[in-house]
CSV table of C-alpha atoms in Angstrom, one decimal:
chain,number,residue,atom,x,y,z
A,1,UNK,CA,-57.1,116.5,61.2
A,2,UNK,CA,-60.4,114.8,59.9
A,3,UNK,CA,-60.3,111.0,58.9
A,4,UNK,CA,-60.4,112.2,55.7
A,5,UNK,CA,-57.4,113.9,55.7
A,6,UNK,CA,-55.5,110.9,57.7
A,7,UNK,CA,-56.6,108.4,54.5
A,8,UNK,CA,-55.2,110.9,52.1
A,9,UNK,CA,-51.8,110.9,54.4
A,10,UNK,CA,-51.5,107.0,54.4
A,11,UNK,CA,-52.6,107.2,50.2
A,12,UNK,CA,-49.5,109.3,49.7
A,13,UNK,CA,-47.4,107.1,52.2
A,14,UNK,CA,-47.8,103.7,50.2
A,15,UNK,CA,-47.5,105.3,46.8
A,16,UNK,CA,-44.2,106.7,47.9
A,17,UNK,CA,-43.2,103.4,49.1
A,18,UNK,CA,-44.5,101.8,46.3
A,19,UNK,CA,-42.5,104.2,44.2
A,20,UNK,CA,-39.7,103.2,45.9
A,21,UNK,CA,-39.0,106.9,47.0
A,22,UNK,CA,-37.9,108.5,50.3
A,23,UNK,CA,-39.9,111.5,51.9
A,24,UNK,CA,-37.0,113.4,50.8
A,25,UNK,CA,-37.1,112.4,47.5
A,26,UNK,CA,-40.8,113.2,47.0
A,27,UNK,CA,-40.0,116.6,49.0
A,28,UNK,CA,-37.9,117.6,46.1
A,29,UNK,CA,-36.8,121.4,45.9
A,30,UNK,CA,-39.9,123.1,47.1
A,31,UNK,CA,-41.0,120.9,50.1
A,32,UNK,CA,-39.0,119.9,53.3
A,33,UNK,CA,-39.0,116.0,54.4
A,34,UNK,CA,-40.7,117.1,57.7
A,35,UNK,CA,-43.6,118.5,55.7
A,36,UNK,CA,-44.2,115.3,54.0
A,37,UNK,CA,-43.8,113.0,57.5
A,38,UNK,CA,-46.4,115.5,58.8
A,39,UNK,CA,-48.7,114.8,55.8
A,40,UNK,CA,-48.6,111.5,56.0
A,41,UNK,CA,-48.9,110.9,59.8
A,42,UNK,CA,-52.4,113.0,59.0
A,43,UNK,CA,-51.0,115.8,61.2
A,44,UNK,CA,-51.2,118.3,58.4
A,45,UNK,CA,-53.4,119.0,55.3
A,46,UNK,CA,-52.1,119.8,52.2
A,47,UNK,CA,-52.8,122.5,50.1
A,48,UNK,CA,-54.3,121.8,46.5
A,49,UNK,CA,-51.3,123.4,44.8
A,50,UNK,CA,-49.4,120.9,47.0
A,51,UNK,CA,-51.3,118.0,46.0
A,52,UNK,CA,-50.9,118.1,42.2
A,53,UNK,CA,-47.2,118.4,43.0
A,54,UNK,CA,-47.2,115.3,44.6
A,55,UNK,CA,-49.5,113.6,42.7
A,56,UNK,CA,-47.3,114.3,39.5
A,57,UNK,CA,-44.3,112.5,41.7
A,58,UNK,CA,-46.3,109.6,42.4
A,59,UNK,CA,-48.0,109.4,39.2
A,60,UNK,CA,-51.5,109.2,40.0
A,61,UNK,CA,-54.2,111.8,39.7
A,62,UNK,CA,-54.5,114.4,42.7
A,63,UNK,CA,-58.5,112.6,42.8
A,64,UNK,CA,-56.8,109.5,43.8
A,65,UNK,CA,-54.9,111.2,47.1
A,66,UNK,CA,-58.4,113.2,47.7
A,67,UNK,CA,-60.9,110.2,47.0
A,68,UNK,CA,-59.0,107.0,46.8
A,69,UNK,CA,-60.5,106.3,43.7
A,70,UNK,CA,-58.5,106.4,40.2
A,71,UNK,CA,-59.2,107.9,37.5
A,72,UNK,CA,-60.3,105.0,35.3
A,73,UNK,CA,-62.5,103.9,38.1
A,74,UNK,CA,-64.0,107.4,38.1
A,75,UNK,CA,-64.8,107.2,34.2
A,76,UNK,CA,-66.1,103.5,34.8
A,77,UNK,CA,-68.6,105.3,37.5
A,78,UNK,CA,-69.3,108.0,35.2
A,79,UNK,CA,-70.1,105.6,32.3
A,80,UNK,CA,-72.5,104.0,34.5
A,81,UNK,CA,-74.4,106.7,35.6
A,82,UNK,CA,-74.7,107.9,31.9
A,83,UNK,CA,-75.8,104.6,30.9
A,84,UNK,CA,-78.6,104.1,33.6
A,85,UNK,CA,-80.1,107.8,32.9
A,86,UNK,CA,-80.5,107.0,29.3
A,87,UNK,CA,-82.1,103.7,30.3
A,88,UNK,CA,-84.3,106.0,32.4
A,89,UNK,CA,-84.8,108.3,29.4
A,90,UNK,CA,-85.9,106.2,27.1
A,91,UNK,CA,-88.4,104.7,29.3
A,92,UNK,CA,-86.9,101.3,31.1
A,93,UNK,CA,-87.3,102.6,34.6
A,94,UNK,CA,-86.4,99.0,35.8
A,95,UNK,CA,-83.0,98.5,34.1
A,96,UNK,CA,-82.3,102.2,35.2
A,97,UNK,CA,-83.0,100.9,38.9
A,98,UNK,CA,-80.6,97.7,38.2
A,99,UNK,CA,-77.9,100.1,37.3
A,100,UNK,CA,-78.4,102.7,40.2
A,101,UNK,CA,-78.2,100.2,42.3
A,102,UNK,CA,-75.2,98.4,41.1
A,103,UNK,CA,-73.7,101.6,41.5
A,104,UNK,CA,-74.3,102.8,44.7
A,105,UNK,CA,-73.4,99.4,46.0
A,106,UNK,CA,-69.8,99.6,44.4
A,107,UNK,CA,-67.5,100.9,47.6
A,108,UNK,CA,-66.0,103.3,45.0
A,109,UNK,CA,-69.1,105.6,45.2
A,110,UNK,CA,-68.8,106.0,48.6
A,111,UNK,CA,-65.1,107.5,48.2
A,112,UNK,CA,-67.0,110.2,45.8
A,113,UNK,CA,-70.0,111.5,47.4
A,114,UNK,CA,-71.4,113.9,44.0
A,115,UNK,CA,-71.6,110.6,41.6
A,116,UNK,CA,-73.0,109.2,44.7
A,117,UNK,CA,-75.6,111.5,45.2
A,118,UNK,CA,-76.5,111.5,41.3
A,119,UNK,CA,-76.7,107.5,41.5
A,120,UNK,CA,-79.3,107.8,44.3
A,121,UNK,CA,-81.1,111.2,42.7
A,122,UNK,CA,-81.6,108.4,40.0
A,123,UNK,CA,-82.7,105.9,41.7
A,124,UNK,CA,-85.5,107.4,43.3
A,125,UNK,CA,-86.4,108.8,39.4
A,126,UNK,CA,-86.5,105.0,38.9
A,127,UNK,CA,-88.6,103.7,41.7
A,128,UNK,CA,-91.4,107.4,40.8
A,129,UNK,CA,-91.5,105.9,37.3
A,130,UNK,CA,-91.7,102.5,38.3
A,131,UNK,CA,-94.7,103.3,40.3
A,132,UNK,CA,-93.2,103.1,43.8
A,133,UNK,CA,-93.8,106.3,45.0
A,134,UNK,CA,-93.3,106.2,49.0
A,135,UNK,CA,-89.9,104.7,48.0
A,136,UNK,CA,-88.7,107.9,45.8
A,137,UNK,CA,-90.2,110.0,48.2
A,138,UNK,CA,-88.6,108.8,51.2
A,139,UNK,CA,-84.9,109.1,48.6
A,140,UNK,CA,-86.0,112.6,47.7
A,141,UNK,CA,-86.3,113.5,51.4
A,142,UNK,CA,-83.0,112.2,52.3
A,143,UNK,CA,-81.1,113.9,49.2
A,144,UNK,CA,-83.3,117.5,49.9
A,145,UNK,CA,-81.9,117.4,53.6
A,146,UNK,CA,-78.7,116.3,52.1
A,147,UNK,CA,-75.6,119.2,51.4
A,148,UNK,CA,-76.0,118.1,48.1
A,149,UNK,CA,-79.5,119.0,48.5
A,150,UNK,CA,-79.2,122.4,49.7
A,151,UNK,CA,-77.9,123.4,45.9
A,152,UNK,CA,-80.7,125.7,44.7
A,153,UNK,CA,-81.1,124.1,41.1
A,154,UNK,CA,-81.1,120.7,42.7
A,155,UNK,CA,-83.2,121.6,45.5
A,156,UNK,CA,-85.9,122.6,42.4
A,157,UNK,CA,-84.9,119.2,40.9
A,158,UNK,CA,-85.9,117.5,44.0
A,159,UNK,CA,-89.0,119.7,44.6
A,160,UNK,CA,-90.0,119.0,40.8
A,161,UNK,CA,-90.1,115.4,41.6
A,162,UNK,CA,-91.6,115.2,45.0
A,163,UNK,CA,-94.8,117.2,43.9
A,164,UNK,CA,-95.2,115.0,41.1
A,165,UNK,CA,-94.7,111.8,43.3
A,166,UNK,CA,-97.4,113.9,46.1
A,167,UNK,CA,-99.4,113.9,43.4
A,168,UNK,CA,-99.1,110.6,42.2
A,169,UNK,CA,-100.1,109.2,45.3
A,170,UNK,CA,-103.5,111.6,45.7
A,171,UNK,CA,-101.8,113.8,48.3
A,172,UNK,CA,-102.6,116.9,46.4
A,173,UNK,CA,-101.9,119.1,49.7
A,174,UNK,CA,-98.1,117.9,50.3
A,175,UNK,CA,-97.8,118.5,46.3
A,176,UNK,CA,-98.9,122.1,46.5
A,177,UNK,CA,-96.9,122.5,49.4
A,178,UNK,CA,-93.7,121.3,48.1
A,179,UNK,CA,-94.1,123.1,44.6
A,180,UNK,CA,-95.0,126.2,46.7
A,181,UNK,CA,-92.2,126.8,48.8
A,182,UNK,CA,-89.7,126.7,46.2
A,183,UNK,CA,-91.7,128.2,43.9
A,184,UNK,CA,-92.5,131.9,45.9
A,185,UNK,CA,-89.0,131.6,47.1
A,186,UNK,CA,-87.0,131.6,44.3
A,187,UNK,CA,-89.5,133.2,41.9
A,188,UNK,CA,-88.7,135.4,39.2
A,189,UNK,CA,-85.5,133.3,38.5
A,190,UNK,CA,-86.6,131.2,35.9
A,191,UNK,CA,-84.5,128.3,34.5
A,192,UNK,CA,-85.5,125.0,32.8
A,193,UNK,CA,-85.8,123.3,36.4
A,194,UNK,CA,-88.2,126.1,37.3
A,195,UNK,CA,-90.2,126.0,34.3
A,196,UNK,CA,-90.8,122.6,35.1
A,197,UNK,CA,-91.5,123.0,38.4
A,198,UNK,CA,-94.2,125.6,37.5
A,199,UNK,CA,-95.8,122.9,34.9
A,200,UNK,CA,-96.2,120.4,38.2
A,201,UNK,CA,-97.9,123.3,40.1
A,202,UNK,CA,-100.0,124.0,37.7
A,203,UNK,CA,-101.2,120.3,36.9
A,204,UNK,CA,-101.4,119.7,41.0
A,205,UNK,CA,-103.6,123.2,40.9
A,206,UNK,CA,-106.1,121.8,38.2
A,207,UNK,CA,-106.1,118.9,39.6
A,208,UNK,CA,-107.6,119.6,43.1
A,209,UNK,CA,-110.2,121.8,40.9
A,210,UNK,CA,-108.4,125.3,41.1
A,211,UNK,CA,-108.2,126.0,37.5
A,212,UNK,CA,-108.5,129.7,37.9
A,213,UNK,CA,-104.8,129.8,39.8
A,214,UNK,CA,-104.0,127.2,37.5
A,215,UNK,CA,-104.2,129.5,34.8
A,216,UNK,CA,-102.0,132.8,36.4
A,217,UNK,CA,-99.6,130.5,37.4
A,218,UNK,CA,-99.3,129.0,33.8
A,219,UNK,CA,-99.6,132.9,32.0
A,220,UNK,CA,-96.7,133.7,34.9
A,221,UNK,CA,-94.4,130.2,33.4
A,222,UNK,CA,-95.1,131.1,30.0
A,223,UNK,CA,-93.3,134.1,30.3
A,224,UNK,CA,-90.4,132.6,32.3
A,225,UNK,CA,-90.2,129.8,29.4
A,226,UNK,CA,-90.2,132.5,26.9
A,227,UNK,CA,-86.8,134.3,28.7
A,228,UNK,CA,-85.6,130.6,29.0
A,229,UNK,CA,-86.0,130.1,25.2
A,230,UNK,CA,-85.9,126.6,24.3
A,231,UNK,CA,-88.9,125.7,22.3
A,232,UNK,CA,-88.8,121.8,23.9
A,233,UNK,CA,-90.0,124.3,27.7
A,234,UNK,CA,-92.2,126.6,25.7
A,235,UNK,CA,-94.4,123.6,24.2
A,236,UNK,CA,-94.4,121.8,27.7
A,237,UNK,CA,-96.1,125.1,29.4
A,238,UNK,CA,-98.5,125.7,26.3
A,239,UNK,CA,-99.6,122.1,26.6
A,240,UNK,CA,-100.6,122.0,30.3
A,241,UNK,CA,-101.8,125.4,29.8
A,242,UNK,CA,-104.3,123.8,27.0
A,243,UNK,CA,-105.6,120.8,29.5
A,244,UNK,CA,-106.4,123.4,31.7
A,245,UNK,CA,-108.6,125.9,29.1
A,246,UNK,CA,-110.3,122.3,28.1
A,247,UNK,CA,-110.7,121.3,31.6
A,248,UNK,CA,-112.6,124.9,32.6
A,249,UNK,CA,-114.7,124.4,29.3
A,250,UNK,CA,-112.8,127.4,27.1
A,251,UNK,CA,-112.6,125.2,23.8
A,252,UNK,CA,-111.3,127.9,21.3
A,253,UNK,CA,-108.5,128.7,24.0
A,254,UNK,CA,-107.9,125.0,24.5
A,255,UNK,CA,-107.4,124.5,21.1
A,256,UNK,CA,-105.2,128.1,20.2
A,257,UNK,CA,-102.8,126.3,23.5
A,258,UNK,CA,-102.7,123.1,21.8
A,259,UNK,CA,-101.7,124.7,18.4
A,260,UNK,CA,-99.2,126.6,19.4
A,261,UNK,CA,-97.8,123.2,21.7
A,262,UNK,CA,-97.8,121.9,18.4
A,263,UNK,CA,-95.8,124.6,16.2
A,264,UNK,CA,-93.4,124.9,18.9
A,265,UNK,CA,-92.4,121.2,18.8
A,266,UNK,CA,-89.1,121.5,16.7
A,267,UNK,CA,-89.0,117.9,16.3
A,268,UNK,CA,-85.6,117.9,17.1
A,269,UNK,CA,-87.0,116.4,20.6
A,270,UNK,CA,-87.8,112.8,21.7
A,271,UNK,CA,-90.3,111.1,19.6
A,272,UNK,CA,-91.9,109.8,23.0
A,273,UNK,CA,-92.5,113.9,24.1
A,274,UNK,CA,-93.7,115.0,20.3
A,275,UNK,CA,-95.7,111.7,20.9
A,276,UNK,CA,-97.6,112.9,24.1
A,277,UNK,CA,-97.8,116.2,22.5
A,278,UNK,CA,-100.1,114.8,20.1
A,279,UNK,CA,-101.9,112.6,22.6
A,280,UNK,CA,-102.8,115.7,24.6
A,281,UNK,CA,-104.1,117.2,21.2
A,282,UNK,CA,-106.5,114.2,21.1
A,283,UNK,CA,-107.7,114.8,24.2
A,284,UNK,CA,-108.7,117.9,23.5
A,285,UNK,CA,-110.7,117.4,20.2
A,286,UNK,CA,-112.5,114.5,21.8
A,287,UNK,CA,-113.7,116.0,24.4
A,288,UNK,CA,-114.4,119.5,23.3
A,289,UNK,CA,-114.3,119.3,19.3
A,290,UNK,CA,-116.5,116.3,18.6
A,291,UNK,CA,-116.8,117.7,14.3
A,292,UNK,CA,-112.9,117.0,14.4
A,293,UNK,CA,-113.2,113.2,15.2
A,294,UNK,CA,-112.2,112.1,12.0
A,295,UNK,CA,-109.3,114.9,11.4
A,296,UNK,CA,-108.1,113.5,15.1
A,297,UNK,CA,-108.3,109.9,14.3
A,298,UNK,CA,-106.3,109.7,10.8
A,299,UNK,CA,-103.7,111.8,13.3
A,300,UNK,CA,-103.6,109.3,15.9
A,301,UNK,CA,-103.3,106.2,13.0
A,302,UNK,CA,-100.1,107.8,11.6
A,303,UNK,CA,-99.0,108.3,15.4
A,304,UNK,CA,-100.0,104.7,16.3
A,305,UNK,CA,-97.5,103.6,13.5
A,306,UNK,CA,-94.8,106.0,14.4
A,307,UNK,CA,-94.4,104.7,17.8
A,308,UNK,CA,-94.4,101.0,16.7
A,309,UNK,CA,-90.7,101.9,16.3
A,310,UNK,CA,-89.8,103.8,19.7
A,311,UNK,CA,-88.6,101.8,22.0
A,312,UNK,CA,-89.9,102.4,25.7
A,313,UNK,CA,-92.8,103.8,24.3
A,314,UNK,CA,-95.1,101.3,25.9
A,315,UNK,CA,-97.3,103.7,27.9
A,316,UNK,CA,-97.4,105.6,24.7
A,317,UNK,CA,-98.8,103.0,22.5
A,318,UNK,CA,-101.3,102.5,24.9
A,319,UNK,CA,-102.7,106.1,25.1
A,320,UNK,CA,-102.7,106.1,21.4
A,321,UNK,CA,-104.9,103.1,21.6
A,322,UNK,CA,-107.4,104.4,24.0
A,323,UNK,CA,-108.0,107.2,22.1
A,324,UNK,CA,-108.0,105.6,18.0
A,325,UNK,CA,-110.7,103.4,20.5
A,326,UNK,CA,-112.5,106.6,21.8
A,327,UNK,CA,-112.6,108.3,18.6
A,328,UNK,CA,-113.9,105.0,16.7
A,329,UNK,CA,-116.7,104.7,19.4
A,330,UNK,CA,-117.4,108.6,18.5
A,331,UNK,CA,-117.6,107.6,14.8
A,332,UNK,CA,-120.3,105.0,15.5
A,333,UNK,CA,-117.8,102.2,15.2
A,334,UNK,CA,-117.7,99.9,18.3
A,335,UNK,CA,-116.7,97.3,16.4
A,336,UNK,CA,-113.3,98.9,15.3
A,337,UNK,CA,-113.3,100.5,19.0
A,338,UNK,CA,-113.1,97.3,20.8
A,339,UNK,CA,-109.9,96.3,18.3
A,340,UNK,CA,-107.9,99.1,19.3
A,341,UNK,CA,-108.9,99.2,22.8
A,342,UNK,CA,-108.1,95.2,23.2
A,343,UNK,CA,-104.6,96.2,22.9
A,344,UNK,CA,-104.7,98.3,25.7
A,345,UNK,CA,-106.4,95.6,27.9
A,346,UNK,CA,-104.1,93.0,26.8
A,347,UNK,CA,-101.0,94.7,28.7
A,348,UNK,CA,-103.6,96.5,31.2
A,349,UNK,CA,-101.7,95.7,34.7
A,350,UNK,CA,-98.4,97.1,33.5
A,351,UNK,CA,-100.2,100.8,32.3
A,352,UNK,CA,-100.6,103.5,35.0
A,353,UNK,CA,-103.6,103.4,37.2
A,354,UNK,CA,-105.4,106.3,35.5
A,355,UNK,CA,-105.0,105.0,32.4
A,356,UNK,CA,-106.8,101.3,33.6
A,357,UNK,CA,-109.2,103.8,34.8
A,358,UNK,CA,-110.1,105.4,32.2
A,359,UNK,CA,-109.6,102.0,29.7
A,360,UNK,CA,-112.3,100.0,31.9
A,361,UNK,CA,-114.7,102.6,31.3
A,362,UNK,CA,-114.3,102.7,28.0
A,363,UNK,CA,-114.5,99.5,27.5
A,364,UNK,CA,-118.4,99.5,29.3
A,365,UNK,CA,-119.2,102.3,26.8
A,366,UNK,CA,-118.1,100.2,24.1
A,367,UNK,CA,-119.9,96.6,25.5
A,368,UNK,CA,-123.4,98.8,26.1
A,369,UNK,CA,-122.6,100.4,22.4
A,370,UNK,CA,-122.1,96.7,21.0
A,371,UNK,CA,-125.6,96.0,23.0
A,372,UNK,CA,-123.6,93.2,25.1
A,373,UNK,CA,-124.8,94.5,28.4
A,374,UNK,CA,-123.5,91.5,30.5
A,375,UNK,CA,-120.0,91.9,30.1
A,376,UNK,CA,-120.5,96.4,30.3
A,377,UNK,CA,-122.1,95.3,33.8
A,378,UNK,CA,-118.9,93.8,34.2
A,379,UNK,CA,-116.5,96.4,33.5
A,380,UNK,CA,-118.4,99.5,34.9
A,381,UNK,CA,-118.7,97.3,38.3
A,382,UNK,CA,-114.5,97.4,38.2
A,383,UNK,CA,-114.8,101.2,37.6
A,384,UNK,CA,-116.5,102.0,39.7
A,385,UNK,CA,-115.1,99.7,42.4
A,386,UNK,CA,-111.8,101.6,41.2
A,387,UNK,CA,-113.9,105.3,41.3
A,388,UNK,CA,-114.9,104.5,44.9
A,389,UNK,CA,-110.4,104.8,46.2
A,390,UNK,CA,-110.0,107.7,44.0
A,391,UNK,CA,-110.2,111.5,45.5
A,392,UNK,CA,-112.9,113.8,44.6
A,393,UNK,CA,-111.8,115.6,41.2
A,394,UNK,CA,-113.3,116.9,37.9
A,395,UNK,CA,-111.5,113.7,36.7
A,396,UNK,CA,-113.2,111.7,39.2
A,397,UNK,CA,-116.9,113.3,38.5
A,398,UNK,CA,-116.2,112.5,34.7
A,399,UNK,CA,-115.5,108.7,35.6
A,400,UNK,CA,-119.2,108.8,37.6
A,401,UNK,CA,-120.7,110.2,34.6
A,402,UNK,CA,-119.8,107.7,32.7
A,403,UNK,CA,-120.7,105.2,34.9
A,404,UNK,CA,-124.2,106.6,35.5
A,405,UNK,CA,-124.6,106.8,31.5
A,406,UNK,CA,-123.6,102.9,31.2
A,407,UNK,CA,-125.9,102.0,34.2
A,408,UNK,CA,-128.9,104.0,33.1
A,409,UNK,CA,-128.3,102.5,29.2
A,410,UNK,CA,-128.0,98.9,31.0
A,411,UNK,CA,-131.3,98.9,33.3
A,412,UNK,CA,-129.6,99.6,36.4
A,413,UNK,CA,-131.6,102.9,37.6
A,414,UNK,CA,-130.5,102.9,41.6
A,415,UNK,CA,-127.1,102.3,40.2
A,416,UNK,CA,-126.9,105.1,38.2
A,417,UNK,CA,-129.0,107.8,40.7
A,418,UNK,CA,-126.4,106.6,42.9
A,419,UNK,CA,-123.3,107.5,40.2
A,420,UNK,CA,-124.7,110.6,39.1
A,421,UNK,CA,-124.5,111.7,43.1
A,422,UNK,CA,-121.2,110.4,43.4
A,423,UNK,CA,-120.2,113.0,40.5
A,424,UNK,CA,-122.0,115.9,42.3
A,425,UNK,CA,-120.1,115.2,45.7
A,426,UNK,CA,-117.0,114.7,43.3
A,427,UNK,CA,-117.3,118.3,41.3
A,428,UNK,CA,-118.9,119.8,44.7
């Protein structure tokens, strides 16, 4: 008899005796008085048909005898785990991780080892979005060697999440590999897990420069999210399949893919997801469709003021700013660039890496553009200070372009010979 058991003896024990009741008493007509000694003393294990008898005797729940925990306490949990994975949702990663942790530190959760699983699932969701990668990944690893773990739609959860936290921390080999070997494995089972999981592969794939198996991969996800059939999975896949078209230089196909992202966005979705629907959209025009600046900006200005009234949308206000500031700058308006962008740069140590990235280096553009060529030294000296940590990627070579551009335009000519080689080692 396991300890487990045992506890679930002594729980019946003191609610008989609480009850006032005999082990006769609570044997009634269909059990014997030995039976429930033997139960109690942990020496046998009753059956679940069993348990709801007695539990109706006691009157408690049969989860009380199994768990220790009663039923209003479970709701209480349950409330709390609901409450911190909308918190998560609607982007406040840090009150999500106050309330995962407040959970997992209630002795309930320990009686009930699914909720606590879910509490520390989130958790690590928390610490990913909150930028602390090694801690999510080193919570993913315990959950994915976990029972709870071995559960093949959370095992893709897991997977889906260590990738993208792989990737978030430039391993790009450990992300392929996780994505991978669920991925070939489970393949051609598709659900909304594995859709997602095929989006991750095929951002880790064009992101270490493979934009060829980037592509299959996405044209082999497509047709998964198509049997899977909500349009919320089918715009996810034609979106990263359009950053990838743009990325290998097919504009018409990059800007078919970003349509049809577009028209299958129901709007019955999050206004943060339509919101980086149209971000991606952005990025597309600017970079490849330079006579549809102005089309692109009036976009982003009607997006800029739909967000002022999404909460959590932080990281999306500040997208929408960087780009109203690159399309400005493409207009010939520095002036009007450097407002928009100054309200990225005013909350610049809370946005994601990439994104300070990409920010300082517009802002040099901008400063050389507004012929103020102290303070682009300035800025293009933190990019490229920031350039130097990152990996070798197309994204990386595009930063060193820019670099070299605002060097050469500034005066600095062994500055920029040495940039533009940093973007052929980069792309090479």
């Amino acid at each position: 008899m396991s300890d487990y058991d045992e506890s679930c003896g002594l729980r019946i024990k003191e609610m008989r005796q609480r009850r006032g009741l005999s082990q006769a008493q609570l044997a009634g007509p269909e059990l014997s008085d030995s039976y429930i000694s033997l139960i109690e003393s942990g020496k046998r294990t009753p059956a679940p048909g069993v348990l709801e008898l007695l539990a109706a005797r006691l009157g408690c729940s049969r989860k009380y005898l199994v768990d220790g925990v009663t039923s209003e306490q479970v709701e209480e949990i349950e409330l709390g785990l609901k409450q911190a994975r909308l918190a998560l949702e609607h982007g406040d990663p840090a009150e999500a991780r106050g309330r995962y942790s407040e959970l997992l530190a209630a002795s309930e959760l320990t009686r009930l080892p699914e909720q606590r699983r879910v509490a520390e699932f989130g958790l690590a969701l928390a610490a990913e979005a909150l930028g602390d990668v090694e801690d999510a990944i080193a919570g993913l690893m315990s959950l994915g060697e976990s029972e709870w773990g071995k559960d093949p739609q959370r095992r893709i959860e897991i997977a889906v999440a260590l990738s993208r936290c792989h990737r978030g921390r430039h391993d790009l080999h450990q992300a392929t590999r996780v994505a991978e070997e669920i991925f070939d494995c489970v393949m051609p089972e598709w659900s909304e897990a594995m859709v997602e999981l095929g989006v991750v592969l095929m951002a880790v794939y064009a992101e270490r420069g493979d934009l060829l198996r980037a592509w299959y991969v996405g044209e082999e996800v497509q047709a998964g999210a198509s049997t899977v059939g909500r349009p919320g999975v089918v715009m996810c896949v034609y979106w990263m399949q359009a950053s990838i078209a743009a990325e290998d230089g097919r504009v018409n196909d990059a800007i078919e893919l970003a349509a049809r992202a577009l028209a299958a966005d129901t709007g019955a979705g999050e206004p943060r997801d339509r919101a980086r629907l149209v971000l991606t959209h952005a990025q597309i025009v600017l970079a490849a469709q330079p006579v549809e600046v102005a089309e692109c900006r009036d976009m982003l200005v009607k997006l800029n003021d739909d967000l002022q009234e999404v909460a959590g949308a932080t990281i999306e206000r500040a997208e929408c700013a960087h780009y109203l500031a690159r399309s400005e700058l493409m207009l010939g308006s520095p002036k009007r660039a450097l407002e928009h962008l100054y309200a990225v740069l005013a909350r610049i140590e809370l946005l994601p890496r990439s994104l300070q990235l990409r920010s300082r280096l517009l802002a040099a553009e901008i400063m050389v553009s507004l012929g103020r060529h102290q303070e682009a030294a300035l800025d293009v000296r933190t990019a490229r200070d920031w350039l130097l940590q990152e990996p070798a990627t197309r994204r990386s070579a595009r930063g060193w372009l820019i670099v070299a551009s605002v060097l050469e335009r500034i005066g600095d000519r062994p500055g920029s010979v040495e940039a533009y080689q940093q973007a052929v080692a980069a792309v090479g």
